[in-house]
XYZ file of C-alpha atoms in Angstrom:
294
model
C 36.409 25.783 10.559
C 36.201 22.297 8.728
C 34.139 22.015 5.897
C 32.925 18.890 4.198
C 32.212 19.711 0.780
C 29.963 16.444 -1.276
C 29.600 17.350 -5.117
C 32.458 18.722 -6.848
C 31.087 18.976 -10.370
C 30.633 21.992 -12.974
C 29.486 24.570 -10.041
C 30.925 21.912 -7.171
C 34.108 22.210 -7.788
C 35.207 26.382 -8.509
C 32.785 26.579 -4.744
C 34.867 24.228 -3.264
C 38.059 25.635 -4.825
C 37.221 29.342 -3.183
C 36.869 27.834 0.154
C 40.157 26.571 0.016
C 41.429 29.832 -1.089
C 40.113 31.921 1.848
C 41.799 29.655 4.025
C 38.945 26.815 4.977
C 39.696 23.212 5.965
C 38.191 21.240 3.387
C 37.153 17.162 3.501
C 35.410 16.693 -0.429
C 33.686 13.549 -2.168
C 32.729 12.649 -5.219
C 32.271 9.878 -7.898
C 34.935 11.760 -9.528
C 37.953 10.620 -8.384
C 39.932 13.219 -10.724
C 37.905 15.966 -9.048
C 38.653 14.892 -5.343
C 42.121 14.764 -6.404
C 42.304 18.247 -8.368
C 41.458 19.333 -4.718
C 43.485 17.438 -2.998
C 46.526 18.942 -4.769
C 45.010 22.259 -3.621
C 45.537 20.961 0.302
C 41.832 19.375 0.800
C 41.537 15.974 2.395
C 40.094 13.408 0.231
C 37.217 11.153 1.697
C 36.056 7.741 0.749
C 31.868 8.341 1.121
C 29.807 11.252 2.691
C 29.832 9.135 6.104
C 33.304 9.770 6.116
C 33.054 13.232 5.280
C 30.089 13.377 7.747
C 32.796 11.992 10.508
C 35.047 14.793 10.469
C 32.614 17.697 9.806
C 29.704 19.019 11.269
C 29.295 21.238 8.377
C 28.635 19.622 5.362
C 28.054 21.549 2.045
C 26.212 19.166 -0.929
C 26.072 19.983 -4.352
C 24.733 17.840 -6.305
C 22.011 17.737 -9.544
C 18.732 16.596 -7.979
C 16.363 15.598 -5.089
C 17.793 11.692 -5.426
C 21.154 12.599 -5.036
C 20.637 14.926 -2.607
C 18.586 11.913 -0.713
C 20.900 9.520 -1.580
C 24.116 11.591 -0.455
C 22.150 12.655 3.102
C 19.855 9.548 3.739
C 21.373 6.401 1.860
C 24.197 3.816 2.215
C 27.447 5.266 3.535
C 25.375 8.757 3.307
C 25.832 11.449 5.789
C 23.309 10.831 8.118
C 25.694 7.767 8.891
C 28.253 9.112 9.884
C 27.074 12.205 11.410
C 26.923 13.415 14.941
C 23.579 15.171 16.288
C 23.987 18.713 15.681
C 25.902 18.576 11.961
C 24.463 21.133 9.411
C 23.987 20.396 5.970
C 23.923 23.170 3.869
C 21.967 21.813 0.464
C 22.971 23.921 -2.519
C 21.853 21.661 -4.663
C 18.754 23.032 -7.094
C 15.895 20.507 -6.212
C 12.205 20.295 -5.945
C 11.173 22.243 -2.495
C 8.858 19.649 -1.407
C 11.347 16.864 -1.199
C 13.534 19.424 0.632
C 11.116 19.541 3.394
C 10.788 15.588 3.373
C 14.873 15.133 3.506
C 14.640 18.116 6.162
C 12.189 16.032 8.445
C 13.883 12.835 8.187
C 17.475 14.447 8.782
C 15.608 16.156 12.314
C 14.805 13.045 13.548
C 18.575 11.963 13.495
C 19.448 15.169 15.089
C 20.869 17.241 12.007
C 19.788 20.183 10.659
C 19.534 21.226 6.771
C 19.130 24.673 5.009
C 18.229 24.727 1.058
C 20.636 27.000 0.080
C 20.628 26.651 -3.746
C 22.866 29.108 -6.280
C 22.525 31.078 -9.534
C 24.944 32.341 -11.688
C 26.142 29.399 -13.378
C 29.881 28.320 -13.635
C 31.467 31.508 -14.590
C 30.083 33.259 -11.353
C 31.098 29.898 -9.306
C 34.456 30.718 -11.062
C 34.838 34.078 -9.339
C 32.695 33.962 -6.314
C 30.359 36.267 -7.203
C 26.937 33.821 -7.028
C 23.716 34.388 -6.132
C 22.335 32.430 -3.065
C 18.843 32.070 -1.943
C 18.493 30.454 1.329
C 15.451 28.340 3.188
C 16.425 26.886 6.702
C 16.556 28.585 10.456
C 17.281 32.071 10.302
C 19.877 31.507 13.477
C 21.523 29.300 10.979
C 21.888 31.255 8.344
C 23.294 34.038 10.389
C 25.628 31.713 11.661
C 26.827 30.510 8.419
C 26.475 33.434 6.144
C 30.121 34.914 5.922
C 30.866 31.305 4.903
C 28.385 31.442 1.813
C 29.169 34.579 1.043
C 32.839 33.480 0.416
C 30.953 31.759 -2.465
C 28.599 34.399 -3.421
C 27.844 38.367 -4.363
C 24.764 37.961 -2.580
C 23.156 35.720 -0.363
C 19.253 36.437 0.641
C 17.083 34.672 3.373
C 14.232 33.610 2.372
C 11.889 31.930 4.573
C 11.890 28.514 5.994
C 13.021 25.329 4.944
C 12.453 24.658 0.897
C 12.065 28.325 0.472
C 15.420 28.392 -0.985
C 14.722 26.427 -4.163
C 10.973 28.012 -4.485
C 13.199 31.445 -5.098
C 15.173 29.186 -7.175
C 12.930 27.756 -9.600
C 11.634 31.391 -10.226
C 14.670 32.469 -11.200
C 14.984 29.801 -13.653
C 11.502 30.331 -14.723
C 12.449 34.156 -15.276
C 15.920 33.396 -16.938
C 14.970 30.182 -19.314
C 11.420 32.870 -20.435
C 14.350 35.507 -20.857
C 16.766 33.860 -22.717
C 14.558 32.627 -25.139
C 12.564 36.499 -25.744
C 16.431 37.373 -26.725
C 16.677 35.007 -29.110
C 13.516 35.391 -30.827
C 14.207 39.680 -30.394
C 17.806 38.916 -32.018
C 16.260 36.047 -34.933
C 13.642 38.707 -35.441
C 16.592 40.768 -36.348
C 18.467 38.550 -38.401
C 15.643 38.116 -40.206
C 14.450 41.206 -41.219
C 17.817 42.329 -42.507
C 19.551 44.003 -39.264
C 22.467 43.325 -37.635
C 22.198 41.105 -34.563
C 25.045 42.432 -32.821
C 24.203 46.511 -33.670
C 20.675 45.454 -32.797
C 21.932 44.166 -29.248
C 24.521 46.974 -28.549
C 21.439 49.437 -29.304
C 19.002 48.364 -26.984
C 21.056 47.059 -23.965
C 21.027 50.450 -22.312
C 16.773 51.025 -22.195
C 14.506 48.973 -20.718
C 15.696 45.561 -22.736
C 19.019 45.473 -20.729
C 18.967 42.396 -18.626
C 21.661 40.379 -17.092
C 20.408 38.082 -19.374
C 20.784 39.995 -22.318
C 24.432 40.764 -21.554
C 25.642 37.108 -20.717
C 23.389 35.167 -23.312
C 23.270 37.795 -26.524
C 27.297 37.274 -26.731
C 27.259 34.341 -26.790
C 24.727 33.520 -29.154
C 26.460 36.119 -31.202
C 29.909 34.130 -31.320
C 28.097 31.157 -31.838
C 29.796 29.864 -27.968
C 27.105 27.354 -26.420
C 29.967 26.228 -24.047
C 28.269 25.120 -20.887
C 28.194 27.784 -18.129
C 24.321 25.977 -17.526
C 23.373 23.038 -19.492
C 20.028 22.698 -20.949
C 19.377 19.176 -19.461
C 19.866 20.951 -15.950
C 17.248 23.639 -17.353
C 15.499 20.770 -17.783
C 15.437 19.145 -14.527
C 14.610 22.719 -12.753
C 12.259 23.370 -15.109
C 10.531 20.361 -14.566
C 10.580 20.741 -11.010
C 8.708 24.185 -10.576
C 5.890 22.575 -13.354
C 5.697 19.963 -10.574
C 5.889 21.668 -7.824
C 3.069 24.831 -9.782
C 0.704 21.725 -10.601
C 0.499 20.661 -7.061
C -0.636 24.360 -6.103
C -2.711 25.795 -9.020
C -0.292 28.023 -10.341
C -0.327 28.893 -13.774
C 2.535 28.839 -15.815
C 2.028 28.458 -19.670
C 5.089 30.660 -20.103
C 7.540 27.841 -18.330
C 5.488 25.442 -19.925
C 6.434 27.157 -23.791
C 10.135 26.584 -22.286
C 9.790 22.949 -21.478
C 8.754 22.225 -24.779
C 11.514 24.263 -26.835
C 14.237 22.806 -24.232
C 12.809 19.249 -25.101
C 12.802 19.900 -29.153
C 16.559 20.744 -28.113
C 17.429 17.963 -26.509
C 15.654 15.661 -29.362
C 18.208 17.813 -31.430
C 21.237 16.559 -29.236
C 21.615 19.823 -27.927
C 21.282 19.048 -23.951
C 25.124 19.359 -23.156
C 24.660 23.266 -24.713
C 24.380 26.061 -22.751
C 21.024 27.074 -21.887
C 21.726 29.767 -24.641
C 21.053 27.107 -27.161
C 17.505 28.217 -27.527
C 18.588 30.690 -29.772
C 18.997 27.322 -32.128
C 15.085 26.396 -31.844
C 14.461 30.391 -33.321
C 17.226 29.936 -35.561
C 16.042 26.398 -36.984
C 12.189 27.550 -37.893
C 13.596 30.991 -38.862
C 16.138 29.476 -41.108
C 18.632 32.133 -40.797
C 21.528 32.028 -37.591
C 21.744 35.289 -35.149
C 25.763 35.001 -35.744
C 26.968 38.051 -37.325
């Protein structure tokens, strides 16, 4: 099967690189011509614009940072929609506000192509080894039909409902895991402070009820003092401000995500939004005056 692939950054380009591993017949584009290279040297066919891409696949996989790209990429100049034939599938695993998914989805139908939300946790080290989560929105015949192929990508990939359900299951788990990480570094700063060890502190309650994924991949690092990007806190940002969007326009409450906004935007004031989302540990650590290293 030929796959186009459109997005080949931090996430992007591992995906793309496990596709060509099990064996798939990749066309990629990007902005970054050092990325569509990097797979090109892996045997995938570089393309000049998604319309090219869209002219030798009707699968198309985008992953890009938000709804304007995504737009841009399906809808705009030299865009998929383009170059595509009636029938092509795009398969958005892009993170992006669910109401503009439905909007792209409508105006991609009229042109005779079909999209799924199909956005991703896990962050780059699970994009790295295959192993991310997938939440799906779209036709169920779809996903049926192309779930071996995200699953090549993934150590779990869920159907959720219809199209934009995808990224609705997506912005709660960023909800959940930007609430999370921050109640471990307050838990760990609370340590710190009152004369504990952070790291005995950690190793002593990840086995009861405490123990999170979370916990395990974020208390490490905060540990070693490693806010290498797996998730940057600018891309917190941008999902964060999409499920405050998209819980205004319903009445949901959500003073919780809210809380997060605010500490993610100190951060970024701070010149923190290239950290990892594990950075928040620095907002504790700043009014605390003490560091959770050590």
């Amino acid at each position: 099967m030929k796959i186009g692939f459109i997005g080949l950054g931090i996430m992007g380009k591992p995906m793309s690189k496990n596709l060509v591993k099990a064996g798939y017949e990749l066309v990629v584009f990007d902005f970054n011509k050092a990325a569509v290279d990097e797979l090109a040297a892996m045997g995938a066919k570089a393309a000049a614009s998604g319309a090219e891409v869209a002219k030798e696949c009707e699968t198309i996989i985008t992953m890009l940072p938000n709804s304007p790209h995504v737009r841009s990429a399906a809808l705009g100049a030299n865009g998929i929609a383009e170059g595509a034939k009636p029938g092509t599938v795009i398969i958005d695993m892009s993170s992006i506000d669910p109401v503009e998914s439905k909007k792209i989805s409508e105006e991609l139908a009229a042109k005779g192509i079909e999209l799924m939300d199909a956005p991703v946790s896990g962050g780059e080290p699970k994009a790295i080894d295959g192993t991310l989560s997938v939440m799906v929105g779209g036709n169920k015949a779809t996903f049926d039909k192309y779930y071996d192929l995200l699953m090549v990508m993934a150590g779990s990939v869920v159907y959720v409902g219809e199209i934009g359900s995808g990224n609705i299951a997506k912005l709660a788990n960023q909800m959940i895991v930007a609430i999370n990480i921050a109640a471990v570094s307050e838990a760990l700063t609370f340590a710190k402070k009152a004369g504990a060890s952070p790291e005995l502190v950690y190793q002593a309650i990840r086995g009861g009820l405490a123990g999170s994924t979370v916990l395990d991949a974020k208390a490490p690092m905060m540990l070693s003092r490693n806010f290498k990007p797996g998730f940057r806190i600018e891309l917190h940002i941008k999902d964060l401000t999409n499920a405050l969007n998209a819980a205004h326009s319903i009445n949901a409450f959500a003073p919780l995500t809210a809380q997060l906004m605010e500490i993610m935007q100190t951060l970024k004031a701070d010149g923190c939004e290239k950290d990892d989302h594990s950075a928040i540990a620095k907002y504790y650590e700043k009014l605390s005056k003490v560091t959770i290293e050590g």
